[in-house]
PDB file of N, CA and C in Angstrom:
ATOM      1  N   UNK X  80       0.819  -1.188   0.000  1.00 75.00           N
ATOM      2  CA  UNK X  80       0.000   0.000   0.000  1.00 75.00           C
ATOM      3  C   UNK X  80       0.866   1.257   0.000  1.00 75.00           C
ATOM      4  N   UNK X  81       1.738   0.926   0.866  1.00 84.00           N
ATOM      5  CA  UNK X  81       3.183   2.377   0.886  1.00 84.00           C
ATOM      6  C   UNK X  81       3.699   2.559  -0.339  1.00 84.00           C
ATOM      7  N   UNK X  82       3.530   1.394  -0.853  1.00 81.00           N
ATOM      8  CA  UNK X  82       4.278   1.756  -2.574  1.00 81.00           C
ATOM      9  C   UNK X  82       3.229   2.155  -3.731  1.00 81.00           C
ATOM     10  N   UNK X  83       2.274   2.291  -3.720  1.00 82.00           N
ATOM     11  CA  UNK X  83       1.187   2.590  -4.419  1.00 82.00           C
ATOM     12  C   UNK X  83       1.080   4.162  -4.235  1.00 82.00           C
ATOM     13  N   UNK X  84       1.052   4.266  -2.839  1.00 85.00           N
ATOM     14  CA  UNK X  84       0.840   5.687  -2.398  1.00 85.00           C
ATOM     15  C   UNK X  84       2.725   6.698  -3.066  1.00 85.00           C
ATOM     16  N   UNK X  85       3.665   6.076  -2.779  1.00 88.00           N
ATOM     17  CA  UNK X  85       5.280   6.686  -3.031  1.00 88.00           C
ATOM     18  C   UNK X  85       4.612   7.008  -4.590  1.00 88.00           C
ATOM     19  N   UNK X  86       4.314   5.844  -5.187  1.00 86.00           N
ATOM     20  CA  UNK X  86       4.657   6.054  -6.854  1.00 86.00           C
ATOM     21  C   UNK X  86       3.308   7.364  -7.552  1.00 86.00           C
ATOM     22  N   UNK X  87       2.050   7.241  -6.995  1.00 88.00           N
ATOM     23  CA  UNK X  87       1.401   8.536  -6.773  1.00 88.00           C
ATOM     24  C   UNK X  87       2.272   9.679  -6.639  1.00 88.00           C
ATOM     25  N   UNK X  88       2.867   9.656  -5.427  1.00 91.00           N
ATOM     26  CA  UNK X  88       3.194  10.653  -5.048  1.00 91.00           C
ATOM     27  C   UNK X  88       4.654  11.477  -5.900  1.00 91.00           C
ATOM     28  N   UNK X  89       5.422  10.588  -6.387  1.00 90.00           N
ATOM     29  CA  UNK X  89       6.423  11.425  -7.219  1.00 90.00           C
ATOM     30  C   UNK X  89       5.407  11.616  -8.808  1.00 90.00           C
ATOM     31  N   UNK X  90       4.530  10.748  -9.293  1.00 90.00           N
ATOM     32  CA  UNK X  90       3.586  11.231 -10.663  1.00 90.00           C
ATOM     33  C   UNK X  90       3.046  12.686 -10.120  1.00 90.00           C
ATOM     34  N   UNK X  91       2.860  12.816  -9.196  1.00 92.00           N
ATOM     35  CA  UNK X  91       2.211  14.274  -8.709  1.00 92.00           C
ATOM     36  C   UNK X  91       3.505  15.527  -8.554  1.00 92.00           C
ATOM     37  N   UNK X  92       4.655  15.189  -8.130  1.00 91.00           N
ATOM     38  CA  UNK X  92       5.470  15.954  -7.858  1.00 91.00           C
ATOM     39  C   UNK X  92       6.470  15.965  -9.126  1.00 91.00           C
ATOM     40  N   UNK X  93       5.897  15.165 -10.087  1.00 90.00           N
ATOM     41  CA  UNK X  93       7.398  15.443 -10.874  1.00 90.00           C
ATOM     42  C   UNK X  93       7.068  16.481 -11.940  1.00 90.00           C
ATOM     43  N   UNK X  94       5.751  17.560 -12.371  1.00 90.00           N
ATOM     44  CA  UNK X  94       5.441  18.295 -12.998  1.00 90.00           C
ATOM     45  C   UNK X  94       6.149  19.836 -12.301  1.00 90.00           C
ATOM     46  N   UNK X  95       5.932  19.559 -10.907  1.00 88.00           N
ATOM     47  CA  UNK X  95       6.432  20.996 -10.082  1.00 88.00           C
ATOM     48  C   UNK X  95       7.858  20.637 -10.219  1.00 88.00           C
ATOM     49  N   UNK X  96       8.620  19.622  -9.918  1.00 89.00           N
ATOM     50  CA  UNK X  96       9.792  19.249 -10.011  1.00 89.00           C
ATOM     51  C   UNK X  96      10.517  19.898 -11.371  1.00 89.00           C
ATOM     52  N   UNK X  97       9.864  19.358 -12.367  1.00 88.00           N
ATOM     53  CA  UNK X  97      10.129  19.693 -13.573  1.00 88.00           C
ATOM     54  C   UNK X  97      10.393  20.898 -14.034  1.00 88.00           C
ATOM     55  N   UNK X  98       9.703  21.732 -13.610  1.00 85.00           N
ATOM     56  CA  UNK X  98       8.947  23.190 -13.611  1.00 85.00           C
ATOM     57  C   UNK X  98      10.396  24.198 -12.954  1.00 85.00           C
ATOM     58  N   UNK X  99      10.327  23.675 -11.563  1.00 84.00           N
ATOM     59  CA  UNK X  99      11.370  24.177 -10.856  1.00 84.00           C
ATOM     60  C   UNK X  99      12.779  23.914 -11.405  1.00 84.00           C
ATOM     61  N   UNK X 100      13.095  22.871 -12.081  1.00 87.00           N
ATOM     62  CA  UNK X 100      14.518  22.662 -12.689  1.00 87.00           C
ATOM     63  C   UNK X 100      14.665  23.698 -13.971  1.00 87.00           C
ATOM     64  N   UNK X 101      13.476  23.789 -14.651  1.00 84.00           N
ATOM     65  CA  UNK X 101      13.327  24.652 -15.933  1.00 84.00           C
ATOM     66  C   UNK X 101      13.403  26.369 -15.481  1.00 84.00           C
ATOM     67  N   UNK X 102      12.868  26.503 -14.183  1.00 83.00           N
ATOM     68  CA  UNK X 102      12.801  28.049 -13.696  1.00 83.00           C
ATOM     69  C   UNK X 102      14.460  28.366 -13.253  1.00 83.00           C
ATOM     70  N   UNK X 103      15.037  27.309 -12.592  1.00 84.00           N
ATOM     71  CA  UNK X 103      16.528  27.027 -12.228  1.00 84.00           C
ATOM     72  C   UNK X 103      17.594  27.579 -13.221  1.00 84.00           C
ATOM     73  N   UNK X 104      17.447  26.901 -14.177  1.00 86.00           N
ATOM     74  CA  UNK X 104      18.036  27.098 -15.620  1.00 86.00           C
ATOM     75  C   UNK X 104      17.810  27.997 -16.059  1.00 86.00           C
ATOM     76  N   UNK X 105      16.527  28.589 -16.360  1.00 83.00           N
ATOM     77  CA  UNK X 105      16.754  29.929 -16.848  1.00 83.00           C
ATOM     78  C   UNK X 105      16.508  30.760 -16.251  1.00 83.00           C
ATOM     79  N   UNK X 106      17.314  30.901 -14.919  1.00 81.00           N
ATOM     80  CA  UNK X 106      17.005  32.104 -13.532  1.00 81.00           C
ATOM     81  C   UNK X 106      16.004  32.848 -13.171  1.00 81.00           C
ATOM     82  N   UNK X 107      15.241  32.437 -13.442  1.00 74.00           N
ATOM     83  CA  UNK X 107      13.654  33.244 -13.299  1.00 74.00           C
ATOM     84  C   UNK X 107      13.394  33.121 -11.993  1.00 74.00           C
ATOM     85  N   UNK X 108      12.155  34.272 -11.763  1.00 72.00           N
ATOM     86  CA  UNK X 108      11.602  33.942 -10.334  1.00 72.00           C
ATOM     87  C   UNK X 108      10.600  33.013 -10.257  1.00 72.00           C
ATOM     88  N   UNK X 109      10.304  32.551  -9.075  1.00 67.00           N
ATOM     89  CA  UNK X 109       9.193  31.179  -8.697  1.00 67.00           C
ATOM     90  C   UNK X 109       7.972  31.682  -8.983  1.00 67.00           C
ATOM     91  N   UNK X 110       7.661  33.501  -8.687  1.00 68.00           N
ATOM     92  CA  UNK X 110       6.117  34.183  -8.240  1.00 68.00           C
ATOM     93  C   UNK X 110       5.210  33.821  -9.249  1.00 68.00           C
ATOM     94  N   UNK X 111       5.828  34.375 -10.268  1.00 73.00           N
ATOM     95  CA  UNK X 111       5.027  33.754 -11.576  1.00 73.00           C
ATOM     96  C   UNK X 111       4.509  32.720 -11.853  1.00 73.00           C
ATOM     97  N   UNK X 112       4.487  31.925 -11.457  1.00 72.00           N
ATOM     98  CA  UNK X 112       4.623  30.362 -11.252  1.00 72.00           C
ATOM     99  C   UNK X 112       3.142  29.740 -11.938  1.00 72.00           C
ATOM    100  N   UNK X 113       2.764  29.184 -13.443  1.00 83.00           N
ATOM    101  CA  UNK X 113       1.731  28.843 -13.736  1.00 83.00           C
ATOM    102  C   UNK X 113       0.850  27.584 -12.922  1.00 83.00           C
ATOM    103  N   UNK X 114       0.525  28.465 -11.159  1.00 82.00           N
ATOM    104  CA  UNK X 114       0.117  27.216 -10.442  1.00 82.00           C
ATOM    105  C   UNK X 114      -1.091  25.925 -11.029  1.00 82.00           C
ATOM    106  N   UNK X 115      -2.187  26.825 -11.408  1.00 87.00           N
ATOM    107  CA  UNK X 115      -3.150  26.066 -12.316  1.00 87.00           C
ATOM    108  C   UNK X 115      -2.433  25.242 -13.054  1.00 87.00           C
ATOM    109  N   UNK X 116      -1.781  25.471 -14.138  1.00 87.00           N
ATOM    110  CA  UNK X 116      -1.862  24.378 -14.540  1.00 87.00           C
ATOM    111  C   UNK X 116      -0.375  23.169 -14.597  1.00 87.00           C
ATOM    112  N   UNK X 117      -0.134  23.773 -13.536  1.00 87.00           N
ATOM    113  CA  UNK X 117       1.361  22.636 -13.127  1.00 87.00           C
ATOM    114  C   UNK X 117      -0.427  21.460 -11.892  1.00 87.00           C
ATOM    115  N   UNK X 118      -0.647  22.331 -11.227  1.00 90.00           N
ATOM    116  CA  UNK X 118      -1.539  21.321 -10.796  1.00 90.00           C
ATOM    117  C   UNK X 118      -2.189  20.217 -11.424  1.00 90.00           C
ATOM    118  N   UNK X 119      -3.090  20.871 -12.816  1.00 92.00           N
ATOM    119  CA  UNK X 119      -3.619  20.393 -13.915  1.00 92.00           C
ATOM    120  C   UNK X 119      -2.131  18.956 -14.289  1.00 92.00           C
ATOM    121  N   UNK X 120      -1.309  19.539 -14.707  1.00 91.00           N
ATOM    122  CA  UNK X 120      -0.262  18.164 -15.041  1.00 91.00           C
ATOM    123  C   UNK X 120       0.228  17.195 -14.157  1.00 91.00           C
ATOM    124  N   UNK X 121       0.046  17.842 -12.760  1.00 92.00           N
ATOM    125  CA  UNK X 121       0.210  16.732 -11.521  1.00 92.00           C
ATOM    126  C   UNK X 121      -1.249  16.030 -11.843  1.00 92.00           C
ATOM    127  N   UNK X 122      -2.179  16.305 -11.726  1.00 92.00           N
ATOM    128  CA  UNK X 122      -3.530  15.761 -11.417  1.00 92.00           C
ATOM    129  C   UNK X 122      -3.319  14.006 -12.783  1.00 92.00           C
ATOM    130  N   UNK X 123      -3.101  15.163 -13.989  1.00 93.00           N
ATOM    131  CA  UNK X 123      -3.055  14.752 -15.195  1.00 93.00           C
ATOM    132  C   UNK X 123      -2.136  13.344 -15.502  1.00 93.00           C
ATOM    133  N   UNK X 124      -1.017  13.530 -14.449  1.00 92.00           N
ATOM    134  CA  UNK X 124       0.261  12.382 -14.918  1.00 92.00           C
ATOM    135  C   UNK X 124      -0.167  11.320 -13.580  1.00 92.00           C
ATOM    136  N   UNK X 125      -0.567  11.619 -12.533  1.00 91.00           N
ATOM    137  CA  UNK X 125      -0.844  10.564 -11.346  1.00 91.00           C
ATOM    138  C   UNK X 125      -2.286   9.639 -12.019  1.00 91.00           C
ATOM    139  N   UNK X 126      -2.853  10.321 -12.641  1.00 93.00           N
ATOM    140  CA  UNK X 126      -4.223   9.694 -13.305  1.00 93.00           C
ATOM    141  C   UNK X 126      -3.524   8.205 -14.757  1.00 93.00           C
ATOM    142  N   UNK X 127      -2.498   9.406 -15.252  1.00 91.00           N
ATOM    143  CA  UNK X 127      -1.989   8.359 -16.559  1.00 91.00           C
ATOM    144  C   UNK X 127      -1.165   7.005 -16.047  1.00 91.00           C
ATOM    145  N   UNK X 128      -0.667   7.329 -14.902  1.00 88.00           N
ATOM    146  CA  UNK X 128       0.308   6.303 -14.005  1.00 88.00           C
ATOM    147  C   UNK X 128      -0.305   5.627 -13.660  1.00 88.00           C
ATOM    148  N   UNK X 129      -1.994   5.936 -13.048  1.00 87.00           N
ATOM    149  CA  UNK X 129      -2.819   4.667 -12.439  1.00 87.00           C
ATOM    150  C   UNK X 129      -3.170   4.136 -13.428  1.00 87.00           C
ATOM    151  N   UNK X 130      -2.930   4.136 -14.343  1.00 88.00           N
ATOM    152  CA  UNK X 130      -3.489   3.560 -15.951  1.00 88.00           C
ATOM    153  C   UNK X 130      -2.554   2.312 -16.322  1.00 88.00           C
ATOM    154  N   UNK X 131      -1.880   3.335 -16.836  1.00 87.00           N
ATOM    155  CA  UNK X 131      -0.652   2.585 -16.973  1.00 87.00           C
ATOM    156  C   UNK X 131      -0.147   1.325 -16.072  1.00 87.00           C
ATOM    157  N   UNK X 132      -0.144   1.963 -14.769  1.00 83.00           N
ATOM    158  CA  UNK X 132       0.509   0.724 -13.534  1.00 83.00           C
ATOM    159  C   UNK X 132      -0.523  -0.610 -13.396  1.00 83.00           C
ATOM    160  N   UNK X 133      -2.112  -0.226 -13.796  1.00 81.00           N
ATOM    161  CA  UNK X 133      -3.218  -1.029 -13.720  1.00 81.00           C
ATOM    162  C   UNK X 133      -2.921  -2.057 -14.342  1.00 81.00           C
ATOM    163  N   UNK X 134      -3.017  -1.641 -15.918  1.00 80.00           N
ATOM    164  CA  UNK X 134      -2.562  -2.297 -17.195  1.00 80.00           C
ATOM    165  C   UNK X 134      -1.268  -3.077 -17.255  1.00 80.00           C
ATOM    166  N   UNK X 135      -0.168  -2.640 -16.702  1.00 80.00           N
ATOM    167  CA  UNK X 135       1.040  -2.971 -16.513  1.00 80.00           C
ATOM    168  C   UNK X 135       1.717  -4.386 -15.557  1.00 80.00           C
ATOM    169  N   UNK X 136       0.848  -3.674 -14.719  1.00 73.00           N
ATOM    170  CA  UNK X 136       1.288  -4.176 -13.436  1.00 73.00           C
ATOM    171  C   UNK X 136       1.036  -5.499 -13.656  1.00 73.00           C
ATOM    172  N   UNK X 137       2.205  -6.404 -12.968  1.00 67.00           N
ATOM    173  CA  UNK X 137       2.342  -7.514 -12.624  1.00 67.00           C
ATOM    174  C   UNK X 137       1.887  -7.965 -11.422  1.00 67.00           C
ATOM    175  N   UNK X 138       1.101  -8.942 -11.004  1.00 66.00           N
ATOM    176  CA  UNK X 138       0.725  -9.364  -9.484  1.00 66.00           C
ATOM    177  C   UNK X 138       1.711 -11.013  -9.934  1.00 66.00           C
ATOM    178  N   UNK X 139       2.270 -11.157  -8.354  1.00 66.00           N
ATOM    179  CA  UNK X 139       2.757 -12.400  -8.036  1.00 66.00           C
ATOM    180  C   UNK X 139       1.544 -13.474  -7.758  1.00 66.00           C
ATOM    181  N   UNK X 140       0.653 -13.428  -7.689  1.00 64.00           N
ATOM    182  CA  UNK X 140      -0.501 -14.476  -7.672  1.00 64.00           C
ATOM    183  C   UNK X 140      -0.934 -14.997  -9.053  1.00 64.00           C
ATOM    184  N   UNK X 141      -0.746 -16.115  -9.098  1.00 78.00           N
ATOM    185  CA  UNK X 141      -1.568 -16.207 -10.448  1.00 78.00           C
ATOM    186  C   UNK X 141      -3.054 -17.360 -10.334  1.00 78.00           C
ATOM    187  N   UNK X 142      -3.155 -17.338  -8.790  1.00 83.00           N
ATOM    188  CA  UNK X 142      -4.479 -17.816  -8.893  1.00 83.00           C
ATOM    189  C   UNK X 142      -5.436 -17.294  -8.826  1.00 83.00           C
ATOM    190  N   UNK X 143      -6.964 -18.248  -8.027  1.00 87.00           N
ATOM    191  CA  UNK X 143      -8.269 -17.433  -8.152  1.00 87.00           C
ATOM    192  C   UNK X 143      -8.842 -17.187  -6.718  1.00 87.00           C
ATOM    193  N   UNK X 144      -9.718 -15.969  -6.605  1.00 89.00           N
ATOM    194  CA  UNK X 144     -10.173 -15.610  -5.467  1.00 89.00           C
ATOM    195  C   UNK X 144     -10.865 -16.398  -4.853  1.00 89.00           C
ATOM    196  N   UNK X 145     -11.170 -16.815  -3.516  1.00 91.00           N
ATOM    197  CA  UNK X 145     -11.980 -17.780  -3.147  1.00 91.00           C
ATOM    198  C   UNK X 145     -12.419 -16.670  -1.994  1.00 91.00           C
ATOM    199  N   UNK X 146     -14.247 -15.890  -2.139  1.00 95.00           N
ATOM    200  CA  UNK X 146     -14.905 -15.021  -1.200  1.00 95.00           C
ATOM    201  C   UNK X 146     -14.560 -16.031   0.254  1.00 95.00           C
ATOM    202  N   UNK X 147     -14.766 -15.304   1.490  1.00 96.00           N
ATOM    203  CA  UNK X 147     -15.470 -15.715   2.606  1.00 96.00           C
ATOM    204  C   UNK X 147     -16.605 -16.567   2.698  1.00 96.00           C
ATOM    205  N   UNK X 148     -16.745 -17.702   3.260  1.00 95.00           N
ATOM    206  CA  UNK X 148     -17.907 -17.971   3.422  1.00 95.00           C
ATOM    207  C   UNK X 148     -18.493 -18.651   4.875  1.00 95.00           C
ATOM    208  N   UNK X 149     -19.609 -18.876   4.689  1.00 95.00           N
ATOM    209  CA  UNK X 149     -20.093 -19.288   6.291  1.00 95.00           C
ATOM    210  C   UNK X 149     -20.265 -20.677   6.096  1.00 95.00           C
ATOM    211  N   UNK X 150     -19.557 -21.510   6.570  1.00 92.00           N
ATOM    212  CA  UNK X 150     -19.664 -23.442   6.648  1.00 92.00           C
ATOM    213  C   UNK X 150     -19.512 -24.024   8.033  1.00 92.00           C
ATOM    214  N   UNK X 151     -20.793 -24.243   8.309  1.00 93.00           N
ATOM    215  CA  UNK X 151     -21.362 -25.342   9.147  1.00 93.00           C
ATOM    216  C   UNK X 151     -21.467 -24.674  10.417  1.00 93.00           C
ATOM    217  N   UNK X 152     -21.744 -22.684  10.274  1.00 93.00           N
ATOM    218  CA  UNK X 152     -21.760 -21.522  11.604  1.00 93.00           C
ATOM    219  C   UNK X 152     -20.192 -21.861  11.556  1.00 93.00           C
ATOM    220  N   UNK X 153     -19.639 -21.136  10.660  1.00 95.00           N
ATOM    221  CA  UNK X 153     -18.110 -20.880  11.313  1.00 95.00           C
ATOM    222  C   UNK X 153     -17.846 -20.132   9.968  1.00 95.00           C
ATOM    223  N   UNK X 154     -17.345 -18.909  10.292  1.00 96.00           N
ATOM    224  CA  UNK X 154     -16.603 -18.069   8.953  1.00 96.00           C
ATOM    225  C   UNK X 154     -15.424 -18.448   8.520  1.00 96.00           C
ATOM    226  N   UNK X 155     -15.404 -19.076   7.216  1.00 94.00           N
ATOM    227  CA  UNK X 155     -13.898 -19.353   6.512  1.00 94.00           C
ATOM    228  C   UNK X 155     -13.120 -17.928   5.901  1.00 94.00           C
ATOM    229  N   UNK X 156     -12.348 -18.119   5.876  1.00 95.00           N
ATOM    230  CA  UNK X 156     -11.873 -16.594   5.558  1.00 95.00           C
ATOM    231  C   UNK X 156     -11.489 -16.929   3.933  1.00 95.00           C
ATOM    232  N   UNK X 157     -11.487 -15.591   3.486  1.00 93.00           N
ATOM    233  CA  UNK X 157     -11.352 -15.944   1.783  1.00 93.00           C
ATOM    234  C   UNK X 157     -10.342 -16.720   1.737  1.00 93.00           C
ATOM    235  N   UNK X 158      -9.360 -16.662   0.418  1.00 90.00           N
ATOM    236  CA  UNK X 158      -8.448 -17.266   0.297  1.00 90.00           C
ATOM    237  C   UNK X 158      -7.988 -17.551  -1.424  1.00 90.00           C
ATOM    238  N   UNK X 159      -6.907 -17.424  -1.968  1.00 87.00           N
ATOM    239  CA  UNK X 159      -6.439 -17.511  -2.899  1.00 87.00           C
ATOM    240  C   UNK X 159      -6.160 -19.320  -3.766  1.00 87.00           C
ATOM    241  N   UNK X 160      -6.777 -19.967  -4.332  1.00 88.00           N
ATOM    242  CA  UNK X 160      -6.119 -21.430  -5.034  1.00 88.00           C
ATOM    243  C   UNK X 160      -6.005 -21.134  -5.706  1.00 88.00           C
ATOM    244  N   UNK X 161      -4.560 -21.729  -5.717  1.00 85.00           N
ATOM    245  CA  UNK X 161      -3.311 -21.329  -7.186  1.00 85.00           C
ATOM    246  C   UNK X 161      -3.727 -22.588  -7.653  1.00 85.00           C
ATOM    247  N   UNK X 162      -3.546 -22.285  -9.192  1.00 82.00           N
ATOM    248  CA  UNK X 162      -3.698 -23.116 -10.155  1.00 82.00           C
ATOM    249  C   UNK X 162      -2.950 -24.940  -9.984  1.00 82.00           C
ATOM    250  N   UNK X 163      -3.904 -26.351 -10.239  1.00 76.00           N
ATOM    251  CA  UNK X 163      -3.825 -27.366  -9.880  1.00 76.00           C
ATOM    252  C   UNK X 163      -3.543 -27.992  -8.226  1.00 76.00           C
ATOM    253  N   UNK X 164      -4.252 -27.022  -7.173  1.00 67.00           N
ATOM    254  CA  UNK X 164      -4.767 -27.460  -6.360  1.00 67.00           C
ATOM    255  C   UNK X 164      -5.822 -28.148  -5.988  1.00 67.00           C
TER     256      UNK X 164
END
């Protein structure tokens, strides 16, 4: 969950990041600063990353969900069977 939230969190910061290295370079002041829409490209690149990482992403499970259920008054808790169990 900590790593879901880290990789959010630099897709959000790397537009101001960006921004600030480019203001760096060409000595400008910060005041000016097009806040709208550096926000707009944070909002914009953390949205394309959850896309991307969705689509992408690899899970180490490659089996199937097995819900909770109630057998014989006793709650089984879900549980994952991997393939040829």
């Amino acid at each position: 969950m900590i790593r879901i939230f880290l990789i959010n969190a630099v897709f959000f910061a790397l537009p101001f990041l960006l921004y600030a290295l480019w203001v760096a370079i060409r000595r400008e002041k910060l005041s000016d600063a097009p806040y709208l829409w550096l926000l707009s490209a944070a909002v914009a690149s953390v949205l394309i990353g959850m896309i991307v990482l969705g689509q992408f992403g690899t899970s180490s499970r490659t089996g199937v969900y097995v819900p909770p259920e109630l057998r014989d008054g006793q709650i089984v808790p879900g549980h994952v069977v991997e393939p040829g169990e």
